[in-house]
Coordinates of C-alpha atoms and ligand atoms in Angstrom, one line a residue:
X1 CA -6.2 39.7 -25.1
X2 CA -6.4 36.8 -23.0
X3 CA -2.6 37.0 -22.8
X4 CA -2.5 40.7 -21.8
X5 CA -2.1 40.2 -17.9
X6 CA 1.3 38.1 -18.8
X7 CA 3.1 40.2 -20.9
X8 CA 6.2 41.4 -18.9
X9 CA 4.0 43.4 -16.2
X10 CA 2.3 40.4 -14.9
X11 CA 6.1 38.4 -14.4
X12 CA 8.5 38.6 -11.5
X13 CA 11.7 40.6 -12.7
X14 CA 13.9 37.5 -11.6
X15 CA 11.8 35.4 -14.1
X16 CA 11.5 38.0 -16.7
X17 CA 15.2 37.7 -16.9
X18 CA 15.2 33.9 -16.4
X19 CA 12.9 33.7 -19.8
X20 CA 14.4 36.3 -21.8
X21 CA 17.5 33.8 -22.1
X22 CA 16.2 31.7 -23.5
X23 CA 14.8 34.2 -26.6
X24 CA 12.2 37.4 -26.6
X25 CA 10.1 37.7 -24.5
X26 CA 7.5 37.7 -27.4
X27 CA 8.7 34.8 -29.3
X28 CA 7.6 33.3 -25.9
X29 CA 4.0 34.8 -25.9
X30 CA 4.1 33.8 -29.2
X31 CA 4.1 30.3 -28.2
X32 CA 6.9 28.1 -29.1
X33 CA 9.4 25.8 -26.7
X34 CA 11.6 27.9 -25.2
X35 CA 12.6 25.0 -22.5
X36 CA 12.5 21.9 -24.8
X37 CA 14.6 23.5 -27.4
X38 CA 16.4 26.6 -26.2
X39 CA 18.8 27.2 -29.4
X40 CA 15.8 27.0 -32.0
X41 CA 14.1 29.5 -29.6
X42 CA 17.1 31.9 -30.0
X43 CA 17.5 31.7 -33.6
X44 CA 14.3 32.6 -34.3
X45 CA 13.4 35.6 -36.5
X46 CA 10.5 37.7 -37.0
X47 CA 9.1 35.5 -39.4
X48 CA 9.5 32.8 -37.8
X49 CA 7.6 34.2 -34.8
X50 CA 4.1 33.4 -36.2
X51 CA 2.9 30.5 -33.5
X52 CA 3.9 27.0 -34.7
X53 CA 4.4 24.9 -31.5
X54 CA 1.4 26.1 -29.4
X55 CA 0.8 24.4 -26.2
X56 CA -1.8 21.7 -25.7
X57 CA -3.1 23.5 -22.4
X58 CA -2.3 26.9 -21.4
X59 CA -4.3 28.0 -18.4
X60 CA -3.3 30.4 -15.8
X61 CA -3.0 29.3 -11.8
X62 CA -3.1 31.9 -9.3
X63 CA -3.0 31.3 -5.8
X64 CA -5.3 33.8 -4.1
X65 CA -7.5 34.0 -0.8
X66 CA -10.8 32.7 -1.3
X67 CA -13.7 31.9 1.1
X68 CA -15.7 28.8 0.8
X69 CA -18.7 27.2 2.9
X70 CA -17.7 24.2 4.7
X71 CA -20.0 24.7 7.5
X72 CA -23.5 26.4 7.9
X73 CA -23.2 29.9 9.4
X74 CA -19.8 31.3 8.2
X75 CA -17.4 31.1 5.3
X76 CA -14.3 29.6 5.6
X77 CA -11.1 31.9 5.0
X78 CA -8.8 29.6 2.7
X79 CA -6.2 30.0 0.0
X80 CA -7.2 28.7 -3.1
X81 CA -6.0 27.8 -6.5
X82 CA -8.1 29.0 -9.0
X83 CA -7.1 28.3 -12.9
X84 CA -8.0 30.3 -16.1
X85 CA -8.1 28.0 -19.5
X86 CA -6.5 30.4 -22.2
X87 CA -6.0 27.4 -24.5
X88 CA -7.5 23.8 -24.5
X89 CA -10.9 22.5 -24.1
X90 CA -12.7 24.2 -20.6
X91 CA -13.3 20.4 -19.5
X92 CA -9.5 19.8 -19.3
X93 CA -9.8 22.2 -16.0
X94 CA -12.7 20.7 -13.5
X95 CA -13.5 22.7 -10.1
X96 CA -14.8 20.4 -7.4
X97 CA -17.7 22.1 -5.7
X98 CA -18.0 23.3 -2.7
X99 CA -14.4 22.9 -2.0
X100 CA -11.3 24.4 -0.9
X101 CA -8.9 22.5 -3.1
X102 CA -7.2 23.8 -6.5
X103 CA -9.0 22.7 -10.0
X104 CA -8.1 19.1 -11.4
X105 CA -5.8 19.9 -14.1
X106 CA -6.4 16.9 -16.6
X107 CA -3.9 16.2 -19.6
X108 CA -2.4 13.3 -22.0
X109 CA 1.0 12.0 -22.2
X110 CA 2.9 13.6 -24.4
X111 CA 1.2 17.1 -24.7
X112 CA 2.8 20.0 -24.2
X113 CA 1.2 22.3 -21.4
X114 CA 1.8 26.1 -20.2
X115 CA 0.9 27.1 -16.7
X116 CA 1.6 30.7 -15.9
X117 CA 1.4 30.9 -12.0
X118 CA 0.7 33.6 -10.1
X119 CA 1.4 34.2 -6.5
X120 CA -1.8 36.7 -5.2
X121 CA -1.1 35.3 -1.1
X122 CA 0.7 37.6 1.2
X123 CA 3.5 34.7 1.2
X124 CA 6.5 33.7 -1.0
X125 CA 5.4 30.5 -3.3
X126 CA 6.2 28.0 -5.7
X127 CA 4.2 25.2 -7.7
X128 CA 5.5 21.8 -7.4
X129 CA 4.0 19.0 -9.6
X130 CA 4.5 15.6 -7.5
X131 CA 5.1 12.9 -9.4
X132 CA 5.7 14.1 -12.4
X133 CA 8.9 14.0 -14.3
X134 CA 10.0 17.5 -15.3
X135 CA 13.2 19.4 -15.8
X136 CA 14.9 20.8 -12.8
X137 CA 13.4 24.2 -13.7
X138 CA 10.0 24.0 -13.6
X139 CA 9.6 21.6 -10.8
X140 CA 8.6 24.1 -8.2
X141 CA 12.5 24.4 -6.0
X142 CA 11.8 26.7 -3.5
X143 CA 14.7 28.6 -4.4
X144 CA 12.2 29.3 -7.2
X145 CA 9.2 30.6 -5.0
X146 CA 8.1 34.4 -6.5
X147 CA 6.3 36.9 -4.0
X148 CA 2.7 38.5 -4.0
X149 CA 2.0 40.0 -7.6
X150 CA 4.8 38.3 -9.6
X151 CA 4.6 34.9 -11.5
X152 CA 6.6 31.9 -12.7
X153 CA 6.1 30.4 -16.3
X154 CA 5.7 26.4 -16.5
X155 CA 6.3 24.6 -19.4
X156 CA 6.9 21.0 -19.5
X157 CA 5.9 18.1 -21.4
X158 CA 4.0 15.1 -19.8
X159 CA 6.4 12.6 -20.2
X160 CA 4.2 10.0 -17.3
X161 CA 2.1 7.4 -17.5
X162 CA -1.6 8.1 -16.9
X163 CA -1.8 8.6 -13.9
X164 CA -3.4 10.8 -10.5
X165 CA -0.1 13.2 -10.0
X166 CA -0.7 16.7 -7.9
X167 CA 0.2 19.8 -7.4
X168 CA 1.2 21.9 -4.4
X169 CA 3.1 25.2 -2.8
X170 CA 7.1 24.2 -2.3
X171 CA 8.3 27.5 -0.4
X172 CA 10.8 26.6 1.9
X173 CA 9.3 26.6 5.8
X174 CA 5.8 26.8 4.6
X175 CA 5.2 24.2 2.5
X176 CA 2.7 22.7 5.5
X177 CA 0.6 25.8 6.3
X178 CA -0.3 26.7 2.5
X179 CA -1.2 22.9 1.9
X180 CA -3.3 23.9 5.0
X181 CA -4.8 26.5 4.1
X182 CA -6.3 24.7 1.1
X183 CA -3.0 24.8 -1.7
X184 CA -3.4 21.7 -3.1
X185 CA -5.6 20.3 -6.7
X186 CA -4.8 17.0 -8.7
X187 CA -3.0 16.4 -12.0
X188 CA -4.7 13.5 -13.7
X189 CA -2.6 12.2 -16.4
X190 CA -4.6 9.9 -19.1
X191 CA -2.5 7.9 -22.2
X192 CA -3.3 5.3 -24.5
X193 CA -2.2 2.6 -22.6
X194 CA -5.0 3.3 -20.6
X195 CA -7.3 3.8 -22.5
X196 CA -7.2 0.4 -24.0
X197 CA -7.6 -1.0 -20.3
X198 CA -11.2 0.3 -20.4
X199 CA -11.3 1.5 -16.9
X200 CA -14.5 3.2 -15.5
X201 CA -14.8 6.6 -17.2
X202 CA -16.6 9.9 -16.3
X203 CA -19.0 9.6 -13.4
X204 CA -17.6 6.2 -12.5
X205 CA -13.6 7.9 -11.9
X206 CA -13.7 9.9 -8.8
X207 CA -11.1 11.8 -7.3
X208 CA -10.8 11.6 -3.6
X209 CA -8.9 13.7 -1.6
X210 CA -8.2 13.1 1.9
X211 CA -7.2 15.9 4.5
X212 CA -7.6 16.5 8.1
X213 CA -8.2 19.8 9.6
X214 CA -9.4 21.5 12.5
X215 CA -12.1 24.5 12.9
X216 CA -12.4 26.8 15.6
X217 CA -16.2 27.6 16.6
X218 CA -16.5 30.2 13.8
X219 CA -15.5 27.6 11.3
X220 CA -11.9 28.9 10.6
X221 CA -9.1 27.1 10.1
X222 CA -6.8 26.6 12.9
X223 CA -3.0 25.3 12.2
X224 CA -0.7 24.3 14.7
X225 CA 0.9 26.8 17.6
X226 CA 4.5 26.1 16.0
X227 CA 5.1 24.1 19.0
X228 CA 8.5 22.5 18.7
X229 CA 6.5 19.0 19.9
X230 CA 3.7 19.7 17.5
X231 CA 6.1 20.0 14.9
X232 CA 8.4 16.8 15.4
X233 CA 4.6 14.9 15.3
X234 CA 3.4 16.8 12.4
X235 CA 0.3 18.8 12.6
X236 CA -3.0 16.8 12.7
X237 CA -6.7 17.6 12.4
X238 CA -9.7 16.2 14.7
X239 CA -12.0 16.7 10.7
X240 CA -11.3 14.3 8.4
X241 CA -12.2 16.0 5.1
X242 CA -12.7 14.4 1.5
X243 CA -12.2 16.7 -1.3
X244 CA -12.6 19.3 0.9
X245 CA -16.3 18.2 2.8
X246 CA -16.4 16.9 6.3
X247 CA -18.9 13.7 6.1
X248 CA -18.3 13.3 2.8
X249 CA -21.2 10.7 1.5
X250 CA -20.3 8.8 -2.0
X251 CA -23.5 8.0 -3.6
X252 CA -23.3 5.0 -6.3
X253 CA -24.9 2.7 -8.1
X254 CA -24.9 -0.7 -8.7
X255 CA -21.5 -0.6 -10.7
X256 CA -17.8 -0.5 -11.0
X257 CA -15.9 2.6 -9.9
X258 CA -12.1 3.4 -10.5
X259 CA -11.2 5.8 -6.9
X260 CA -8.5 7.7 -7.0
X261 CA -7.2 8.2 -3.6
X262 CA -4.7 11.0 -2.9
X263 CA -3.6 11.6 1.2
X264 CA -3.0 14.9 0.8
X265 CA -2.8 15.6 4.6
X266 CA 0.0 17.0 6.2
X267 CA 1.5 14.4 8.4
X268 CA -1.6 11.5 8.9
X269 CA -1.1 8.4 7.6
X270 CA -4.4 6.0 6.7
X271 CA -4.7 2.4 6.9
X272 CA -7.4 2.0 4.3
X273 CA -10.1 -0.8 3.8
X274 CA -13.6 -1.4 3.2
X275 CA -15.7 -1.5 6.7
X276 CA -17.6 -4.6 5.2
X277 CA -14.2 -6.4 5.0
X278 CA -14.2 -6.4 1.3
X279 CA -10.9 -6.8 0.2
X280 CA -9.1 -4.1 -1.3
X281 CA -8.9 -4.2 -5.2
X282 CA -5.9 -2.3 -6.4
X283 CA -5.6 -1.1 -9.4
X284 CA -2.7 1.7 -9.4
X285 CA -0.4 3.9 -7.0
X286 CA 1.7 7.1 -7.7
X287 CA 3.1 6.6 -11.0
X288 CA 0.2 5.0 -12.7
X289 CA -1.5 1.7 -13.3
X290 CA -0.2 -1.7 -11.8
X291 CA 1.0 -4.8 -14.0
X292 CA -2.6 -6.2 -13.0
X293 CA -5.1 -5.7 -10.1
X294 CA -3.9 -6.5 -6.3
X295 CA -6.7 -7.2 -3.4
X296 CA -5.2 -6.3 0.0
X297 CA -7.1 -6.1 3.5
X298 CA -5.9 -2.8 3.7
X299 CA -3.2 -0.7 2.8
X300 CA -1.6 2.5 4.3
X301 CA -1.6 5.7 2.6
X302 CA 0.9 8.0 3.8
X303 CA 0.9 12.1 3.0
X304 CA 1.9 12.7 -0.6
X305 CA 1.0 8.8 -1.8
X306 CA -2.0 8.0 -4.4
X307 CA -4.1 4.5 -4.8
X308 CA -6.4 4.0 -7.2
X309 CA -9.3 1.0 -6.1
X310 CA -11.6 -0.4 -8.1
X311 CA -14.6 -0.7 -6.2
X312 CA -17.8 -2.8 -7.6
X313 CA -21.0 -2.7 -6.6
X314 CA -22.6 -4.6 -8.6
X315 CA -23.6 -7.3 -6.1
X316 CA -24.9 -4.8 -3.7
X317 CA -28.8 -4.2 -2.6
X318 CA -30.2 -0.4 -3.5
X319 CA -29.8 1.0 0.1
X320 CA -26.4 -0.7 0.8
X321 CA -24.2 1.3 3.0
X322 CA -20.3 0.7 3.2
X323 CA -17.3 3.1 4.2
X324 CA -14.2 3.7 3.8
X325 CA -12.1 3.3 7.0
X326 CA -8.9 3.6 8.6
X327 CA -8.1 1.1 10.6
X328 CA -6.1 1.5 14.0
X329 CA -2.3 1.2 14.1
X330 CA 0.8 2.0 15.7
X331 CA 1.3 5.8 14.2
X332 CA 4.5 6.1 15.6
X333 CA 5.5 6.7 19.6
X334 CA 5.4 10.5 19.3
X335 CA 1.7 10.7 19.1
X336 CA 1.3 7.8 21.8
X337 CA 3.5 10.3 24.2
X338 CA 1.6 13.2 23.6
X339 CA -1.6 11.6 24.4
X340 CA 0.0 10.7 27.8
X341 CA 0.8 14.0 28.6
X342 CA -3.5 14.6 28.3
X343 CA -4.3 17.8 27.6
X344 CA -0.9 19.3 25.9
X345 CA -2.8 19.6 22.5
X346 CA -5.5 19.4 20.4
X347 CA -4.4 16.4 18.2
X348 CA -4.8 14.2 21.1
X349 CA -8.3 14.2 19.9
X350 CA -7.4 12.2 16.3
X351 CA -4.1 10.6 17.0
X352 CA -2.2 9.1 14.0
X353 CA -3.2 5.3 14.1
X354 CA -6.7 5.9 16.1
X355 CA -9.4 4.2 13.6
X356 CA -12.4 6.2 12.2
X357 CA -14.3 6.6 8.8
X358 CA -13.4 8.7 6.2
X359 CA -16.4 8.5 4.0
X360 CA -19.5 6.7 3.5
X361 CA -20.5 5.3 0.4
X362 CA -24.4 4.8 -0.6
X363 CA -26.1 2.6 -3.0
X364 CA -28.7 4.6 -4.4
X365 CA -29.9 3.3 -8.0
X366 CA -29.8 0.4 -10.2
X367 CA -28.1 1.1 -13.3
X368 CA -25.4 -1.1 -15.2
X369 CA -22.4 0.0 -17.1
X370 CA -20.6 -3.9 -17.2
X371 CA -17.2 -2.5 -16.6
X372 CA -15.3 -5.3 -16.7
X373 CA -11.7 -5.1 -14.2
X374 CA -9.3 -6.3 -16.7
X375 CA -6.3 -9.1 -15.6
X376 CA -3.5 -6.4 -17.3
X377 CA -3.8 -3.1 -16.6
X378 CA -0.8 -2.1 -18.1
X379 CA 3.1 -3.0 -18.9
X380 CA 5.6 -1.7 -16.3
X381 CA 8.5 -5.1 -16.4
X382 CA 10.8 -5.8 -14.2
X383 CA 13.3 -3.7 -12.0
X384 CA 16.4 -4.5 -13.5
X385 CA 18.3 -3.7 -10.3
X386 CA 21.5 -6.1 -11.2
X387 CA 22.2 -3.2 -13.8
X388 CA 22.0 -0.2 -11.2
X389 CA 25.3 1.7 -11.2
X390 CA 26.0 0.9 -7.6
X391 CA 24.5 -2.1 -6.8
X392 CA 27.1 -3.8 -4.4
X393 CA 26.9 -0.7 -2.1
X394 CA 23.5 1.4 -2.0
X395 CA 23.4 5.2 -0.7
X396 CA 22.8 5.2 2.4
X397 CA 20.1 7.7 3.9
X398 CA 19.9 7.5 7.9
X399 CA 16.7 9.6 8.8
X400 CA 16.9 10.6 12.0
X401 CA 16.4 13.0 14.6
X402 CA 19.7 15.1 16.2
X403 CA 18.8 17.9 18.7
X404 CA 15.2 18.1 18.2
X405 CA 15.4 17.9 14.4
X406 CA 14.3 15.5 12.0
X407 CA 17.5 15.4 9.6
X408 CA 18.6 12.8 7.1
X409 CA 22.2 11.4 7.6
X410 CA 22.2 13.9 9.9
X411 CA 21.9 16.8 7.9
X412 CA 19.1 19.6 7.0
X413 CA 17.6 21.6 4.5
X414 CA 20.0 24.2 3.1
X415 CA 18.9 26.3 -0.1
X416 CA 22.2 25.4 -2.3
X417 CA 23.1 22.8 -0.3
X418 CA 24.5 19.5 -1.7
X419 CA 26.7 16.9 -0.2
X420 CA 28.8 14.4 -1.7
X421 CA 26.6 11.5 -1.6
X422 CA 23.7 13.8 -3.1
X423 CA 24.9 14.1 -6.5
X424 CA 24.1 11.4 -9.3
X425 CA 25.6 11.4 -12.9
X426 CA 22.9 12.1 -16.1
X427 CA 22.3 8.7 -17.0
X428 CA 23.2 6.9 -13.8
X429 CA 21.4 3.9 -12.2
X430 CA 21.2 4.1 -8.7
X431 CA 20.1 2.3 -5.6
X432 CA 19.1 4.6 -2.5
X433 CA 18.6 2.8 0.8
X434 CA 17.0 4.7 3.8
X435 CA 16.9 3.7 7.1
X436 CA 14.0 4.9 9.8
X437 CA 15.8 4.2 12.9
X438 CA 13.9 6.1 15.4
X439 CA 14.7 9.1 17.4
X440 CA 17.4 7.5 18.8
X441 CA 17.8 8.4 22.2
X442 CA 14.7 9.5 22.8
X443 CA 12.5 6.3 22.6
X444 CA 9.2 8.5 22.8
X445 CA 10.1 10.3 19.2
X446 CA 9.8 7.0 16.7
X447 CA 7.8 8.5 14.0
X448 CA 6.7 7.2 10.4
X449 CA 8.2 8.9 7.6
X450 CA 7.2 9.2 4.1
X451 CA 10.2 9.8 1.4
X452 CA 9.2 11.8 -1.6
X453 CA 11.8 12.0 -4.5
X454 CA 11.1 15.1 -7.0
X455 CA 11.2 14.5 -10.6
X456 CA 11.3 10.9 -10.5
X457 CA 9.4 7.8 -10.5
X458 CA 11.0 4.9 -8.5
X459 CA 10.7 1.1 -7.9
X460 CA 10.9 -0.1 -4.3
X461 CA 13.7 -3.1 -4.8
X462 CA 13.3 -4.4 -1.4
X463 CA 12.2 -4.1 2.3
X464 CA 13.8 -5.1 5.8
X465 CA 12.0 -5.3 9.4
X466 CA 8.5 -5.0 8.0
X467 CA 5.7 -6.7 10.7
X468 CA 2.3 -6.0 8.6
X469 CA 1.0 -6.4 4.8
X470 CA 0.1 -2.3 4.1
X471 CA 2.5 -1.2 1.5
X472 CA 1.6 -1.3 -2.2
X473 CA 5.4 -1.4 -3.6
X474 CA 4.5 -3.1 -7.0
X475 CA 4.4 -0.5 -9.9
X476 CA 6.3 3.2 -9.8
X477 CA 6.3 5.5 -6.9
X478 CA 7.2 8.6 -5.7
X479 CA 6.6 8.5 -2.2
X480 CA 7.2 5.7 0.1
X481 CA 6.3 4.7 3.8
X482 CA 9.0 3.6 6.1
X483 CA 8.0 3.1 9.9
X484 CA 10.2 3.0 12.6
X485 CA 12.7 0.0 12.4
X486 CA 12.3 -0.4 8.4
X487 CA 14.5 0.1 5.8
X488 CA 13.9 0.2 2.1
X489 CA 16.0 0.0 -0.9
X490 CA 14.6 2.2 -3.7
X491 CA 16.1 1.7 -7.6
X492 CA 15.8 5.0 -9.1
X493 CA 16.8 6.3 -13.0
X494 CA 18.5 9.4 -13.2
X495 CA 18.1 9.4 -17.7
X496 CA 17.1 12.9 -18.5
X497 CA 16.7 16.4 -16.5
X498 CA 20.6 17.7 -15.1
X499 CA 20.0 20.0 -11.9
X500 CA 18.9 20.1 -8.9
X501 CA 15.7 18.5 -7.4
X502 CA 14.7 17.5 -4.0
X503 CA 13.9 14.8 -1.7
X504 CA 12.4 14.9 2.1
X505 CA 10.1 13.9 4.3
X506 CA 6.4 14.2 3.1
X507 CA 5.5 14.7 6.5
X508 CA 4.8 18.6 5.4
X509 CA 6.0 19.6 8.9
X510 CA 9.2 17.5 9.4
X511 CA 9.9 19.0 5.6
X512 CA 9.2 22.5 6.8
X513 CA 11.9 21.9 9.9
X514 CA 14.8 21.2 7.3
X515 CA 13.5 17.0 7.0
X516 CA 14.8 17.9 3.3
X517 CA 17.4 18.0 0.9
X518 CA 18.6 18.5 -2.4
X519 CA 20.3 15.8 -5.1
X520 CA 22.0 16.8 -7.8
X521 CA 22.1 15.3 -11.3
X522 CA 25.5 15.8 -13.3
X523 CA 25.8 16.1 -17.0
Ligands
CU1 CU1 9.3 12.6 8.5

């Protein structure tokens, strides 16, 4: 019954097909591998049909317009992911209220989990799970995206670490205005690593998602004009919204809490810290838990990137109010030329790099759990970059801007596009170095950009011409800052998945300009 709606009528044609290599269609209902062991699905006979390898999760995800109340007075028109459990406990799905953003999606290393998407917008789509490490097929390459009414078929095993991973559309062009428009929810990974850390639990792990948008005076979303200016900033709101609220107030008690902090904005970039100048206690970033907690000042937090903070307030009086901020800095000469030129657009009213609160948080009772922060959070060891394949001469990755386009070695986005340089051997160690070196001629354009590499978690080997203490390069990543004038050296290990995956600019408008391109890993 419950898998009725995805027998062959609810699939796209293309990914009917797609499937049916890899075995019947209803050995695939039926529940076994097909992806993780193609040649066992193929031999199967009738017999053998009878489920034995069912998935840990299987939920559906559609992507649909919904309306949600952000404001008093009228509904807000979004798009919203909205998931079905089919198999699973109910809990391992968990719908933040009142909000906009997709369900948390929460499963265990080494499960096995079915997602059957399906597309109900008016627009092409795709699922991309950022962060985590999945074959080349079911990472969400917009070559992949289906249309309204059809649906593509996920099944992967989580290989990561715990960990706060998300999900989000990947259609070429409009990756930024579906994020926008409210396509977006978290993947929390757990393990047993983890678990033994004892980290806060339940009520004491909140997700926090931070997003800026702008409403017009009947509370609807309004994106950017597809100015070509507007585009080479990236789009940013005057709201600055937290899991989907606008003055979003954190009531706690007097105890330790594990944050999970996602930036899923488009192109902002926060400079988090406490407005009491407690220091920053950091606990993990994109691919999981640190070696052992970090304290900071602050840290920046740059679209796509995750920290998790461990914040105690145990110390503090009931009525105790803190927040936390971002602090001002230099977001990049693009937005400081715009605001010049007063008046040219909305965005002048939040530059990136102004500082402001994103949330309040509010002692409000007495209560004590004694979570204790432990000195080792988890085992990660060292980089080992002496053994990378390459390491007397790195891949070099200019990003840059050539005629009004953001570009990387000078190139752009093309569907089935790969260049020399882009293409890795299965099994390969390799270190990638990417240099921000500005717009180039035109001083005014020196923007921030944020690298995302799909499929792979990464160790940041080394930087050059950093001037401040924000980045949080200990532990994996998947996404990495890189101002103007920096360069980075990233070690990365190409040891399962052949095919093509992408990397770009997380700066959802620079991507959707061709800020993007694909690698391509050799068997
Ligand atoms: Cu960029």
């Amino acid at each position: 019954m419950a898998n009725k709606e995805f027998t062959t009528g609810g699939l796209g044609r293309r990914q009917f097909l797609k499937l049916a290599g890899y075995g019947t269609f209803g050995v695939l209902a039926g529940g076994i591998w097909p992806f993780i062991d193609p040649t066992t699905a193929s031999q199967l006979t009738a017999a053998d049909q009878k489920p034995r390898s069912l998935p840990d999760l299987d939920l559906s995800l559609i992507a649909r317009p919904a309306q949600v109340p952000i404001f008093p007075g009228e509904p807000t028109q979004v798009w919203q992911y909205q998931a079905i459990v089919h198999r699973g406990s109910q809990d391992r799905v968990v719908q933040l209220p009142r909000s906009y953003l997709g369900p948390i999606i929460k499963a265990h290393r080494g499960e096995k989990v079915r997602i059957r998407f399906r597309n109900d917008t008016v627009e092409k789509s795709i699922v991309h799970w950022h962060g985590l490490h999945v074959p080349a097929i079911m990472d969400g390459h917009p070559r992949h995206v289906v249309s309204q009414g059809e649906s593509y078929f996920y099944e992967f095993e989580v290989k990561n670490r715990a960990g706060t991973y998300w999900y989000h559309p990947h259609p070429h062009g409009r990756t930024g205005p579906q994020v926008y428009r409210g396509l977006a929810g978290l993947f929390i990974v757990s393990d047993d690593e983890e678990r033994s850390a004892r980290l806060p639990s339940d009520e004491y792990d909140v997700p926090l998602v931070i997003q800026d948008r702008t409403f017009d005076r009947g509370n609807q979303l309004i994106y950017t004009a597809g100015h070509r200016m507007e585009q080479m900033t990236g789009f940013l709101g005057d709201w600055i919204m937290v899991n989907g609220m606008p003055d979003f107030v954190l009531p706690v008690s007097t105890n330790a809490y594990r944050l999970r902090i996602l930036n899923g904005s488009n192109s902002r970039i926060y400079r988090l810290a406490w407005q009491d100048d407690r220091p920053l206690t950091i606990i993990g970033t994109d691919g999981g838990l640190l070696e052992k907690p970090l304290q900071r000042r602050y840290a920046f937090l740059s679209p796509g990137e995750r920290l998790e903070i461990w914040a105690d307030f145990n110390d503090d009086p009931i009525g105790f109010e803190t927040a936390l901020v971002s602090l001002p800095f230099d977001g990049g000469t693009a937005g400081r030329g715009m605001m010049m030129g007063r008046g040219m657009m909305q965005s002048q009213r939040l530059p990136n790099g102004v500082g402001f609160t994103i949330f309040k948080v509010k002692v409000t009772k007495r209560e004590n759990r004694d979570w204790v922060l432990p000195p080792k959070l988890s085992e990660i060891g060292p980089s080992q970059q002496d053994a990378a394949d390459n390491f007397s001469s790195p891949k070099d990755f200019f990003l840059t801007m050539n005629h009004m386009q953001w570009s990387i070695n000078g190139r752009t986005f093309e569907m089935e596009d790969v260049a020399d340089n882009e293409i890795v051997r299965l099994g390969s160690r390799e270190i990638w170095q990417f240099h921000n070196t500005g717009g180039g001629m035109m001083h005014m354009m020196n923007m921030p950009h944020p690298i995302h590499l799909h499929g792979k978690q990464f160790r940041v080997i080394e930087r050059r011409g950093v001037t401040h203490q924000g980045y949080v390069d200990e532990g994996l990543k998947d996404t990495v800052l890189i101002m103007p004038g920096e360069r980075i050296k990233i070690l990365v290990d190409f040891d399962d998945y052949p095919g093509m995956f992408l990397y770009h600019c997380h700066n959802l408008e620079h991507e959707d300009m061709g800020m993007m391109r694909n690698y391509y890993v050799k068997a």
